[in-house]
């Protein structure tokens, strides 16, 4: 059981109790933005009220809160607290590493066609600034089989590369990548592995240390179900020393606030930069947002990522079967261990995906259409029983788009 101040709450798989204002009949768009739960909203409201009452005297309270949250996030992803930095979003985490990595002119970075741009643009910018050559491999190899994808990656690593950047879960198809095998290949060839984890953190089990991942960045507003403007960056402690922070601020230093608290004689500009992940926390941070993120992480901890993962996969199983029967093509991985919380499908050839998306939204079914696929992304509040509502709404939408007689309301 979690709590926000003196108010207790209990989260249950398949229960929308903590989303009293959510308008959608079926909200399955968590891979885009998750609505904040009541515990998250209450925690942030309480924090704002506290800041309004105490002003700067609240500083210590929220410094301690961030330390607590750092520990919780570290446990969630299998890291230590010193390996975690708070960042405002995934893009900031990717950029921090892309521009701070110890590149040499002529180095190569391996990227993948079809990745979300947040895990491509910073590496291309590094190429422009430092003379790094980007090499793109097709994700279709991994969609065909791990063996084919890993074989192609091994061939490219053998030609020389400093780093591989990939998403833990592909935003368009939901394909869960074989990160452990990819990390081992990278390290065998003297390369490092960066992972964009935003489509995994909170809904797919992960242990970054056990998998051998070197860097992991994730925003807090998707599967963690925290507010926008929050996120985390994991930097394997063995990698920190070699990084050359491209951007640094006053809080990047050791003992950065000492001169504000201990009287005269402590303000210096020569304090060393931190040799921890939080060297990338360069200035004032989203304190209220991180309070909300802690409440969200507490819910995930309470339910358990393993149970959440099993729950969203079951939801996907139920909806996928019905959609395939209705002429949709599933892009979901055939292997169970390559599935995630995302179910992506292609509609029948006579149906426009944009029109279908709008028709579903008009019926209270919230989905997304990234790069032309219809994407469902349920989370712990979704109930497997929603599959019937989704499929009935789909039949009604298809009938409308085809100009056919629509099912009567008493058939629902």
mmCIF file of C-alpha atoms in Angstrom:
data_model
loop_
_atom_site.group_PDB
_atom_site.id
_atom_site.type_symbol
_atom_site.label_atom_id
_atom_site.label_comp_id
_atom_site.label_asym_id
_atom_site.label_seq_id
_atom_site.Cartn_x
_atom_site.Cartn_y
_atom_site.Cartn_z
ATOM 1 C CA UNK A 1 0.000 0.000 0.000
ATOM 2 C CA UNK A 2 1.336 3.427 -0.918
ATOM 3 C CA UNK A 3 0.582 6.786 0.661
ATOM 4 C CA UNK A 4 0.723 10.477 -0.137
ATOM 5 C CA UNK A 5 1.171 12.318 3.168
ATOM 6 C CA UNK A 6 -1.646 11.024 5.389
ATOM 7 C CA UNK A 7 -3.774 9.601 2.573
ATOM 8 C CA UNK A 8 -3.438 5.894 1.861
ATOM 9 C CA UNK A 9 -4.091 4.364 -1.526
ATOM 10 C CA UNK A 10 -3.935 0.933 -3.099
ATOM 11 C CA UNK A 11 -3.418 0.317 -6.801
ATOM 12 C CA UNK A 12 -4.869 -2.767 -8.475
ATOM 13 C CA UNK A 13 -4.156 -4.223 -11.881
ATOM 14 C CA UNK A 14 -7.071 -3.502 -14.195
ATOM 15 C CA UNK A 15 -8.623 -0.858 -11.908
ATOM 16 C CA UNK A 16 -9.123 2.773 -13.056
ATOM 17 C CA UNK A 17 -10.109 4.041 -9.620
ATOM 18 C CA UNK A 18 -7.162 6.466 -9.481
ATOM 19 C CA UNK A 19 -8.127 8.122 -12.789
ATOM 20 C CA UNK A 20 -11.541 9.602 -11.935
ATOM 21 C CA UNK A 21 -11.447 12.309 -14.639
ATOM 22 C CA UNK A 22 -10.209 10.196 -17.542
ATOM 23 C CA UNK A 23 -12.626 10.710 -20.428
ATOM 24 C CA UNK A 24 -11.668 7.844 -22.740
ATOM 25 C CA UNK A 25 -13.689 4.662 -22.363
ATOM 26 C CA UNK A 26 -10.502 2.718 -23.073
ATOM 27 C CA UNK A 27 -7.229 4.604 -22.737
ATOM 28 C CA UNK A 28 -4.522 2.598 -24.443
ATOM 29 C CA UNK A 29 -2.012 5.279 -25.371
ATOM 30 C CA UNK A 30 0.536 5.022 -22.575
ATOM 31 C CA UNK A 31 3.356 4.698 -25.102
ATOM 32 C CA UNK A 32 2.613 8.352 -25.931
ATOM 33 C CA UNK A 33 1.628 10.076 -22.676
ATOM 34 C CA UNK A 34 0.152 8.540 -19.544
ATOM 35 C CA UNK A 35 -2.495 10.496 -17.644
ATOM 36 C CA UNK A 36 -1.391 11.239 -14.073
ATOM 37 C CA UNK A 37 -3.023 9.068 -11.449
ATOM 38 C CA UNK A 38 -4.693 10.506 -8.394
ATOM 39 C CA UNK A 39 -1.654 9.702 -6.172
ATOM 40 C CA UNK A 40 0.622 11.603 -8.589
ATOM 41 C CA UNK A 41 -1.707 14.585 -8.730
ATOM 42 C CA UNK A 42 -2.168 14.637 -4.968
ATOM 43 C CA UNK A 43 1.581 14.439 -4.313
ATOM 44 C CA UNK A 44 2.289 17.359 -6.648
ATOM 45 C CA UNK A 45 -0.547 19.443 -5.218
ATOM 46 C CA UNK A 46 0.742 18.838 -1.698
ATOM 47 C CA UNK A 47 4.271 19.800 -2.729
ATOM 48 C CA UNK A 48 3.112 23.037 -4.340
ATOM 49 C CA UNK A 49 1.170 23.903 -1.196
ATOM 50 C CA UNK A 50 4.245 23.156 0.919
ATOM 51 C CA UNK A 51 6.507 25.351 -1.228
ATOM 52 C CA UNK A 52 3.894 28.093 -1.021
ATOM 53 C CA UNK A 53 3.878 27.861 2.757
ATOM 54 C CA UNK A 54 7.589 27.418 3.533
ATOM 55 C CA UNK A 55 9.388 28.874 0.529
ATOM 56 C CA UNK A 56 13.146 28.303 0.684
ATOM 57 C CA UNK A 57 12.793 26.458 3.983
ATOM 58 C CA UNK A 58 11.391 23.547 1.992
ATOM 59 C CA UNK A 59 14.704 23.116 0.140
ATOM 60 C CA UNK A 60 16.038 20.434 2.470
ATOM 61 C CA UNK A 61 12.812 18.442 2.358
ATOM 62 C CA UNK A 62 12.881 18.143 -1.409
ATOM 63 C CA UNK A 63 16.601 17.519 -1.575
ATOM 64 C CA UNK A 64 15.992 14.503 0.655
ATOM 65 C CA UNK A 65 13.017 13.518 -1.498
ATOM 66 C CA UNK A 66 15.211 13.458 -4.596
ATOM 67 C CA UNK A 67 17.775 11.277 -2.845
ATOM 68 C CA UNK A 68 15.002 8.865 -1.932
ATOM 69 C CA UNK A 69 13.676 8.846 -5.491
ATOM 70 C CA UNK A 70 17.167 8.260 -6.869
ATOM 71 C CA UNK A 71 17.400 5.103 -4.766
ATOM 72 C CA UNK A 72 13.971 3.920 -5.907
ATOM 73 C CA UNK A 73 14.727 4.419 -9.594
ATOM 74 C CA UNK A 74 18.073 2.689 -9.180
ATOM 75 C CA UNK A 75 16.338 -0.365 -7.692
ATOM 76 C CA UNK A 76 13.732 -0.300 -10.442
ATOM 77 C CA UNK A 77 16.316 -0.613 -13.231
ATOM 78 C CA UNK A 78 18.960 -2.633 -11.372
ATOM 79 C CA UNK A 79 21.505 0.135 -10.806
ATOM 80 C CA UNK A 80 23.095 1.922 -7.858
ATOM 81 C CA UNK A 81 21.997 5.413 -6.837
ATOM 82 C CA UNK A 82 25.324 6.964 -7.849
ATOM 83 C CA UNK A 83 24.677 5.755 -11.406
ATOM 84 C CA UNK A 84 21.405 7.709 -11.740
ATOM 85 C CA UNK A 85 20.946 11.313 -12.858
ATOM 86 C CA UNK A 86 17.687 13.202 -13.169
ATOM 87 C CA UNK A 87 17.066 14.660 -16.624
ATOM 88 C CA UNK A 88 14.013 16.479 -18.008
ATOM 89 C CA UNK A 89 13.373 13.939 -20.758
ATOM 90 C CA UNK A 90 14.865 11.090 -22.756
ATOM 91 C CA UNK A 91 16.287 13.454 -25.367
ATOM 92 C CA UNK A 92 18.342 15.246 -22.724
ATOM 93 C CA UNK A 93 19.767 11.934 -21.552
ATOM 94 C CA UNK A 94 20.660 10.839 -25.071
ATOM 95 C CA UNK A 95 22.235 14.213 -25.823
ATOM 96 C CA UNK A 96 24.252 14.193 -22.600
ATOM 97 C CA UNK A 97 26.019 10.996 -23.624
ATOM 98 C CA UNK A 98 26.186 11.713 -27.355
ATOM 99 C CA UNK A 99 28.038 14.989 -26.766
ATOM 100 C CA UNK A 100 30.134 13.842 -23.792
ATOM 101 C CA UNK A 101 31.389 10.530 -25.141
ATOM 102 C CA UNK A 102 35.178 10.573 -25.763
ATOM 103 C CA UNK A 103 34.926 10.506 -29.535
ATOM 104 C CA UNK A 104 37.856 10.617 -31.904
ATOM 105 C CA UNK A 105 37.525 11.845 -35.472
ATOM 106 C CA UNK A 106 36.682 8.907 -37.715
ATOM 107 C CA UNK A 107 34.899 6.898 -34.985
ATOM 108 C CA UNK A 108 31.690 5.113 -35.967
ATOM 109 C CA UNK A 109 28.368 4.911 -34.127
ATOM 110 C CA UNK A 110 25.824 2.231 -35.064
ATOM 111 C CA UNK A 111 22.179 3.319 -35.254
ATOM 112 C CA UNK A 112 19.011 1.652 -36.560
ATOM 113 C CA UNK A 113 16.608 2.611 -39.325
ATOM 114 C CA UNK A 114 13.145 3.087 -37.840
ATOM 115 C CA UNK A 115 14.272 4.267 -34.395
ATOM 116 C CA UNK A 116 12.421 7.143 -32.765
ATOM 117 C CA UNK A 117 14.254 10.376 -33.714
ATOM 118 C CA UNK A 118 15.185 11.108 -30.089
ATOM 119 C CA UNK A 119 17.706 8.274 -30.330
ATOM 120 C CA UNK A 120 19.072 9.361 -33.703
ATOM 121 C CA UNK A 121 19.336 13.152 -33.866
ATOM 122 C CA UNK A 122 21.817 13.564 -30.954
ATOM 123 C CA UNK A 123 24.157 10.989 -32.502
ATOM 124 C CA UNK A 124 23.988 12.721 -35.870
ATOM 125 C CA UNK A 125 24.817 15.988 -34.113
ATOM 126 C CA UNK A 126 27.798 14.302 -32.464
ATOM 127 C CA UNK A 127 28.873 13.279 -35.934
ATOM 128 C CA UNK A 128 28.747 16.872 -37.113
ATOM 129 C CA UNK A 129 30.650 18.190 -34.101
ATOM 130 C CA UNK A 130 33.266 15.486 -33.629
ATOM 131 C CA UNK A 131 33.689 13.857 -37.020
ATOM 132 C CA UNK A 132 31.832 10.666 -36.075
ATOM 133 C CA UNK A 133 30.380 8.512 -38.855
ATOM 134 C CA UNK A 134 26.841 7.160 -38.309
ATOM 135 C CA UNK A 135 26.147 3.667 -39.640
ATOM 136 C CA UNK A 136 22.502 2.599 -39.975
ATOM 137 C CA UNK A 137 21.377 -1.017 -39.724
ATOM 138 C CA UNK A 138 17.836 -2.223 -40.507
ATOM 139 C CA UNK A 139 15.533 -3.134 -37.638
ATOM 140 C CA UNK A 140 13.869 -5.583 -40.000
ATOM 141 C CA UNK A 141 16.705 -8.044 -39.351
ATOM 142 C CA UNK A 142 15.681 -8.251 -35.684
ATOM 143 C CA UNK A 143 12.010 -8.426 -36.624
ATOM 144 C CA UNK A 144 12.850 -11.495 -38.694
ATOM 145 C CA UNK A 145 14.915 -13.166 -35.952
ATOM 146 C CA UNK A 146 17.412 -12.391 -33.198
ATOM 147 C CA UNK A 147 19.942 -14.569 -34.981
ATOM 148 C CA UNK A 148 19.775 -12.518 -38.153
ATOM 149 C CA UNK A 149 19.807 -9.180 -36.325
ATOM 150 C CA UNK A 150 22.686 -10.082 -34.031
ATOM 151 C CA UNK A 151 24.641 -11.566 -36.916
ATOM 152 C CA UNK A 152 24.345 -8.348 -38.890
ATOM 153 C CA UNK A 153 25.333 -6.315 -35.828
ATOM 154 C CA UNK A 154 28.378 -8.519 -35.203
ATOM 155 C CA UNK A 155 29.519 -8.022 -38.798
ATOM 156 C CA UNK A 156 29.332 -4.252 -38.442
ATOM 157 C CA UNK A 157 31.011 -4.217 -35.032
ATOM 158 C CA UNK A 158 33.872 -6.257 -36.463
ATOM 159 C CA UNK A 159 34.556 -3.360 -38.842
ATOM 160 C CA UNK A 160 35.047 -1.080 -35.846
ATOM 161 C CA UNK A 161 32.556 1.030 -33.887
ATOM 162 C CA UNK A 162 32.706 2.876 -30.568
ATOM 163 C CA UNK A 163 29.039 2.740 -29.601
ATOM 164 C CA UNK A 164 25.683 1.200 -30.511
ATOM 165 C CA UNK A 165 22.471 3.137 -29.783
ATOM 166 C CA UNK A 166 19.145 1.299 -29.707
ATOM 167 C CA UNK A 167 15.735 1.438 -28.024
ATOM 168 C CA UNK A 168 14.824 -1.240 -25.510
ATOM 169 C CA UNK A 169 11.381 -1.440 -27.113
ATOM 170 C CA UNK A 170 10.664 -0.139 -30.585
ATOM 171 C CA UNK A 171 8.057 2.627 -30.470
ATOM 172 C CA UNK A 172 6.355 1.664 -33.733
ATOM 173 C CA UNK A 173 6.090 -2.124 -33.451
ATOM 174 C CA UNK A 174 6.653 -2.865 -29.765
ATOM 175 C CA UNK A 175 9.564 -5.188 -30.585
ATOM 176 C CA UNK A 176 11.607 -5.860 -27.460
ATOM 177 C CA UNK A 177 15.289 -5.930 -28.366
ATOM 178 C CA UNK A 178 17.772 -8.613 -27.156
ATOM 179 C CA UNK A 179 19.762 -6.155 -25.056
ATOM 180 C CA UNK A 180 21.891 -8.665 -23.164
ATOM 181 C CA UNK A 181 23.139 -10.262 -26.365
ATOM 182 C CA UNK A 182 23.698 -6.858 -27.941
ATOM 183 C CA UNK A 183 25.724 -5.686 -24.936
ATOM 184 C CA UNK A 184 27.905 -8.790 -25.045
ATOM 185 C CA UNK A 185 28.602 -8.264 -28.739
ATOM 186 C CA UNK A 186 29.449 -4.616 -28.143
ATOM 187 C CA UNK A 187 31.880 -5.378 -25.344
ATOM 188 C CA UNK A 188 33.496 -8.226 -27.276
ATOM 189 C CA UNK A 189 34.338 -5.721 -30.007
ATOM 190 C CA UNK A 190 35.362 -2.890 -27.674
ATOM 191 C CA UNK A 191 32.167 -0.881 -28.127
ATOM 192 C CA UNK A 192 29.588 0.401 -25.630
ATOM 193 C CA UNK A 193 25.787 0.153 -25.612
ATOM 194 C CA UNK A 194 23.402 3.063 -25.171
ATOM 195 C CA UNK A 195 19.707 2.248 -24.684
ATOM 196 C CA UNK A 196 16.696 4.521 -25.026
ATOM 197 C CA UNK A 197 14.512 2.905 -22.390
ATOM 198 C CA UNK A 198 11.414 5.079 -22.419
ATOM 199 C CA UNK A 199 9.156 2.399 -23.941
ATOM 200 C CA UNK A 200 10.270 -0.132 -21.333
ATOM 201 C CA UNK A 201 10.848 1.549 -17.969
ATOM 202 C CA UNK A 202 7.863 0.781 -15.750
ATOM 203 C CA UNK A 203 6.254 -1.929 -17.877
ATOM 204 C CA UNK A 204 9.063 -4.261 -18.977
ATOM 205 C CA UNK A 205 11.448 -5.885 -16.468
ATOM 206 C CA UNK A 206 15.002 -4.588 -16.800
ATOM 207 C CA UNK A 207 18.290 -4.996 -14.942
ATOM 208 C CA UNK A 208 20.822 -2.727 -16.586
ATOM 209 C CA UNK A 209 23.805 -4.095 -14.693
ATOM 210 C CA UNK A 210 22.944 -7.729 -15.321
ATOM 211 C CA UNK A 211 22.334 -7.024 -19.009
ATOM 212 C CA UNK A 212 25.641 -5.206 -19.361
ATOM 213 C CA UNK A 213 24.086 -1.945 -20.558
ATOM 214 C CA UNK A 214 26.397 1.064 -20.359
ATOM 215 C CA UNK A 215 23.849 3.894 -20.612
ATOM 216 C CA UNK A 216 20.056 4.011 -20.265
ATOM 217 C CA UNK A 217 17.832 7.085 -20.639
ATOM 218 C CA UNK A 218 14.109 7.303 -20.011
ATOM 219 C CA UNK A 219 11.506 10.007 -19.625
ATOM 220 C CA UNK A 220 8.981 9.646 -16.834
ATOM 221 C CA UNK A 221 5.727 10.433 -18.643
ATOM 222 C CA UNK A 222 5.042 7.156 -20.438
ATOM 223 C CA UNK A 223 5.230 3.759 -18.698
ATOM 224 C CA UNK A 224 6.386 5.207 -15.374
ATOM 225 C CA UNK A 225 3.184 7.308 -15.487
ATOM 226 C CA UNK A 226 4.841 10.392 -14.044
ATOM 227 C CA UNK A 227 4.575 13.990 -15.272
ATOM 228 C CA UNK A 228 6.208 15.371 -18.390
ATOM 229 C CA UNK A 229 9.516 17.123 -17.787
ATOM 230 C CA UNK A 230 10.886 14.295 -15.646
ATOM 231 C CA UNK A 231 13.281 11.505 -16.518
ATOM 232 C CA UNK A 232 16.372 9.543 -15.605
ATOM 233 C CA UNK A 233 19.773 8.740 -17.048
ATOM 234 C CA UNK A 234 21.793 5.696 -16.008
ATOM 235 C CA UNK A 235 25.553 5.829 -16.512
ATOM 236 C CA UNK A 236 27.443 2.666 -15.622
ATOM 237 C CA UNK A 237 29.927 3.771 -12.972
ATOM 238 C CA UNK A 238 32.845 2.249 -14.854
ATOM 239 C CA UNK A 239 32.068 4.598 -17.770
ATOM 240 C CA UNK A 240 31.859 7.925 -15.932
ATOM 241 C CA UNK A 241 35.592 8.613 -15.753
ATOM 242 C CA UNK A 242 36.013 8.628 -19.534
ATOM 243 C CA UNK A 243 33.118 10.991 -20.236
ATOM 244 C CA UNK A 244 33.885 14.624 -21.007
ATOM 245 C CA UNK A 245 30.749 16.591 -20.022
ATOM 246 C CA UNK A 246 29.943 18.861 -22.937
ATOM 247 C CA UNK A 247 27.684 20.983 -20.749
ATOM 248 C CA UNK A 248 28.376 21.680 -17.085
ATOM 249 C CA UNK A 249 26.738 23.949 -14.536
ATOM 250 C CA UNK A 250 27.296 25.071 -10.995
ATOM 251 C CA UNK A 251 25.656 21.938 -9.599
ATOM 252 C CA UNK A 252 27.977 19.722 -11.651
ATOM 253 C CA UNK A 253 30.709 20.359 -9.071
ATOM 254 C CA UNK A 254 31.422 18.450 -5.883
ATOM 255 C CA UNK A 255 30.164 20.275 -2.760
ATOM 256 C CA UNK A 256 28.364 22.681 -5.054
ATOM 257 C CA UNK A 257 26.075 24.259 -2.431
ATOM 258 C CA UNK A 258 28.547 24.451 0.440
ATOM 259 C CA UNK A 259 29.153 28.192 -0.028
ATOM 260 C CA UNK A 260 25.432 28.824 0.466
ATOM 261 C CA UNK A 261 25.218 27.012 3.790
ATOM 262 C CA UNK A 262 28.492 27.241 5.722
ATOM 263 C CA UNK A 263 29.436 30.909 5.862
ATOM 264 C CA UNK A 264 32.265 32.780 4.109
ATOM 265 C CA UNK A 265 35.329 31.295 2.467
ATOM 266 C CA UNK A 266 33.709 28.394 0.613
ATOM 267 C CA UNK A 267 32.866 29.914 -2.768
ATOM 268 C CA UNK A 268 35.318 28.501 -5.301
ATOM 269 C CA UNK A 269 35.342 27.901 -9.031
ATOM 270 C CA UNK A 270 37.928 25.137 -9.016
ATOM 271 C CA UNK A 271 35.949 22.390 -7.336
ATOM 272 C CA UNK A 272 36.241 19.205 -9.393
ATOM 273 C CA UNK A 273 33.342 18.024 -11.499
ATOM 274 C CA UNK A 274 31.495 15.049 -10.062
ATOM 275 C CA UNK A 275 32.555 11.601 -11.183
ATOM 276 C CA UNK A 276 28.995 10.347 -10.962
ATOM 277 C CA UNK A 277 25.994 10.374 -13.239
ATOM 278 C CA UNK A 278 24.611 13.482 -11.541
ATOM 279 C CA UNK A 279 27.349 15.585 -13.135
ATOM 280 C CA UNK A 280 24.637 16.071 -15.771
ATOM 281 C CA UNK A 281 22.309 17.748 -13.248
ATOM 282 C CA UNK A 282 23.678 21.168 -14.101
ATOM 283 C CA UNK A 283 21.244 23.478 -12.312
ATOM 284 C CA UNK A 284 17.873 23.808 -10.636
ATOM 285 C CA UNK A 285 15.655 20.848 -11.324
ATOM 286 C CA UNK A 286 11.935 20.119 -11.736
ATOM 287 C CA UNK A 287 11.319 19.648 -8.026
ATOM 288 C CA UNK A 288 7.528 19.428 -8.212
ATOM 289 C CA UNK A 289 7.654 17.075 -11.177
ATOM 290 C CA UNK A 290 10.035 14.749 -9.363
ATOM 291 C CA UNK A 291 7.630 14.591 -6.430
ATOM 292 C CA UNK A 292 5.007 13.375 -8.884
ATOM 293 C CA UNK A 293 7.468 10.936 -10.402
ATOM 294 C CA UNK A 294 8.171 9.431 -6.984
ATOM 295 C CA UNK A 295 4.457 8.851 -6.416
ATOM 296 C CA UNK A 296 4.270 7.176 -9.832
ATOM 297 C CA UNK A 297 7.305 4.989 -9.131
ATOM 298 C CA UNK A 298 5.755 3.980 -5.810
ATOM 299 C CA UNK A 299 2.700 2.664 -7.664
ATOM 300 C CA UNK A 300 4.878 0.705 -10.089
ATOM 301 C CA UNK A 301 6.848 -0.699 -7.153
ATOM 302 C CA UNK A 302 3.660 -1.648 -5.340
ATOM 303 C CA UNK A 303 2.271 -3.549 -8.313
ATOM 304 C CA UNK A 304 5.605 -4.989 -9.483
ATOM 305 C CA UNK A 305 7.006 -4.621 -12.992
ATOM 306 C CA UNK A 306 6.864 -8.378 -13.634
ATOM 307 C CA UNK A 307 3.136 -8.420 -12.861
ATOM 308 C CA UNK A 308 2.512 -5.271 -14.889
ATOM 309 C CA UNK A 309 4.334 -6.814 -17.840
ATOM 310 C CA UNK A 310 2.296 -10.024 -17.684
ATOM 311 C CA UNK A 311 -0.895 -7.961 -17.397
ATOM 312 C CA UNK A 312 -0.282 -5.777 -20.465
ATOM 313 C CA UNK A 313 0.796 -8.779 -22.535
ATOM 314 C CA UNK A 314 -2.477 -10.557 -21.655
ATOM 315 C CA UNK A 315 -4.410 -7.455 -22.704
ATOM 316 C CA UNK A 316 -2.524 -7.433 -25.994
ATOM 317 C CA UNK A 317 -3.210 -11.135 -26.537
ATOM 318 C CA UNK A 318 -6.958 -10.628 -26.215
ATOM 319 C CA UNK A 319 -7.161 -7.616 -28.529
ATOM 320 C CA UNK A 320 -4.692 -8.986 -31.079
ATOM 321 C CA UNK A 321 -6.688 -12.166 -31.624
ATOM 322 C CA UNK A 322 -9.873 -10.235 -32.320
ATOM 323 C CA UNK A 323 -8.200 -7.780 -34.663
ATOM 324 C CA UNK A 324 -6.541 -10.510 -36.715
ATOM 325 C CA UNK A 325 -9.954 -12.159 -37.124
ATOM 326 C CA UNK A 326 -11.184 -8.840 -38.541
ATOM 327 C CA UNK A 327 -8.502 -8.598 -41.189
ATOM 328 C CA UNK A 328 -5.779 -6.676 -39.378
ATOM 329 C CA UNK A 329 -2.108 -7.602 -39.685
ATOM 330 C CA UNK A 330 -0.280 -7.801 -36.368
ATOM 331 C CA UNK A 331 3.275 -6.472 -36.166
ATOM 332 C CA UNK A 332 3.780 -8.064 -32.766
ATOM 333 C CA UNK A 333 6.781 -10.328 -32.261
ATOM 334 C CA UNK A 334 6.027 -14.028 -32.610
ATOM 335 C CA UNK A 335 8.349 -14.865 -29.702
ATOM 336 C CA UNK A 336 6.809 -14.142 -26.297
ATOM 337 C CA UNK A 337 10.072 -12.799 -24.856
ATOM 338 C CA UNK A 338 10.224 -10.141 -27.587
ATOM 339 C CA UNK A 339 6.818 -8.650 -26.742
ATOM 340 C CA UNK A 340 6.154 -5.493 -24.767
ATOM 341 C CA UNK A 341 3.211 -3.356 -23.706
ATOM 342 C CA UNK A 342 2.747 -2.206 -27.306
ATOM 343 C CA UNK A 343 0.418 -3.920 -29.767
ATOM 344 C CA UNK A 344 0.796 -2.510 -33.286
ATOM 345 C CA UNK A 345 -1.347 -3.537 -36.226
ATOM 346 C CA UNK A 346 -1.927 -2.579 -39.846
ATOM 347 C CA UNK A 347 -5.588 -2.126 -40.813
ATOM 348 C CA UNK A 348 -7.196 -3.889 -43.774
ATOM 349 C CA UNK A 349 -6.045 -2.437 -47.096
ATOM 350 C CA UNK A 350 -9.337 -0.654 -47.743
ATOM 351 C CA UNK A 351 -9.129 1.291 -44.461
ATOM 352 C CA UNK A 352 -7.216 4.549 -43.973
ATOM 353 C CA UNK A 353 -5.365 4.426 -40.657
ATOM 354 C CA UNK A 354 -5.798 8.150 -39.923
ATOM 355 C CA UNK A 355 -9.544 7.951 -40.472
ATOM 356 C CA UNK A 356 -9.726 4.799 -38.352
ATOM 357 C CA UNK A 357 -7.810 6.452 -35.531
ATOM 358 C CA UNK A 358 -10.253 9.367 -35.530
ATOM 359 C CA UNK A 359 -13.241 7.064 -35.672
ATOM 360 C CA UNK A 360 -11.988 5.106 -32.676
ATOM 361 C CA UNK A 361 -11.270 8.276 -30.725
ATOM 362 C CA UNK A 362 -14.828 9.390 -31.375
ATOM 363 C CA UNK A 363 -15.949 6.132 -29.774
ATOM 364 C CA UNK A 364 -13.803 6.632 -26.688
ATOM 365 C CA UNK A 365 -10.878 4.410 -27.702
ATOM 366 C CA UNK A 366 -7.587 6.299 -27.370
ATOM 367 C CA UNK A 367 -4.814 4.912 -29.593
ATOM 368 C CA UNK A 368 -1.929 6.317 -31.655
ATOM 369 C CA UNK A 369 -0.813 6.050 -35.289
ATOM 370 C CA UNK A 370 3.000 6.408 -35.320
ATOM 371 C CA UNK A 371 4.374 6.163 -38.848
ATOM 372 C CA UNK A 372 1.187 4.661 -40.221
ATOM 373 C CA UNK A 373 0.475 1.814 -37.801
ATOM 374 C CA UNK A 374 -2.411 1.588 -35.345
ATOM 375 C CA UNK A 375 -0.835 1.297 -31.908
ATOM 376 C CA UNK A 376 -2.448 0.125 -28.674
ATOM 377 C CA UNK A 377 -0.443 0.590 -25.489
ATOM 378 C CA UNK A 378 -2.334 -0.446 -22.334
ATOM 379 C CA UNK A 379 -0.941 -0.230 -18.817
ATOM 380 C CA UNK A 380 -1.819 -1.470 -15.375
ATOM 381 C CA UNK A 381 -5.153 0.442 -15.107
ATOM 382 C CA UNK A 382 -6.479 -1.250 -18.257
ATOM 383 C CA UNK A 383 -8.695 -4.274 -17.764
ATOM 384 C CA UNK A 384 -8.506 -7.299 -20.035
ATOM 385 C CA UNK A 385 -12.305 -7.153 -20.233
ATOM 386 C CA UNK A 386 -11.857 -3.957 -22.285
ATOM 387 C CA UNK A 387 -11.011 -6.154 -25.263
ATOM 388 C CA UNK A 388 -14.710 -6.674 -25.964
ATOM 389 C CA UNK A 389 -15.366 -2.918 -25.966
ATOM 390 C CA UNK A 390 -12.361 -2.280 -28.231
ATOM 391 C CA UNK A 391 -13.467 -4.906 -30.746
ATOM 392 C CA UNK A 392 -17.094 -3.783 -30.792
ATOM 393 C CA UNK A 393 -15.998 -0.186 -31.295
ATOM 394 C CA UNK A 394 -13.666 -1.362 -34.039
ATOM 395 C CA UNK A 395 -16.491 -3.149 -35.859
ATOM 396 C CA UNK A 396 -18.613 -0.024 -35.644
ATOM 397 C CA UNK A 397 -15.770 2.190 -36.901
ATOM 398 C CA UNK A 398 -14.975 -0.152 -39.795
ATOM 399 C CA UNK A 399 -18.617 -0.266 -40.819
ATOM 400 C CA UNK A 400 -18.793 3.528 -40.805
ATOM 401 C CA UNK A 401 -15.632 3.906 -42.877
ATOM 402 C CA UNK A 402 -16.833 1.331 -45.389
ATOM 403 C CA UNK A 403 -20.255 2.906 -45.631
ATOM 404 C CA UNK A 404 -21.905 -0.301 -44.475
ATOM 405 C CA UNK A 405 -24.804 -0.581 -42.012
ATOM 406 C CA UNK A 406 -23.461 -0.120 -38.514
ATOM 407 C CA UNK A 407 -24.202 -2.427 -35.568
ATOM 408 C CA UNK A 408 -27.210 -1.389 -33.511
ATOM 409 C CA UNK A 409 -26.487 0.021 -30.076
ATOM 410 C CA UNK A 410 -28.429 -2.818 -28.468
ATOM 411 C CA UNK A 411 -25.919 -5.244 -30.011
ATOM 412 C CA UNK A 412 -23.081 -3.763 -27.903
#
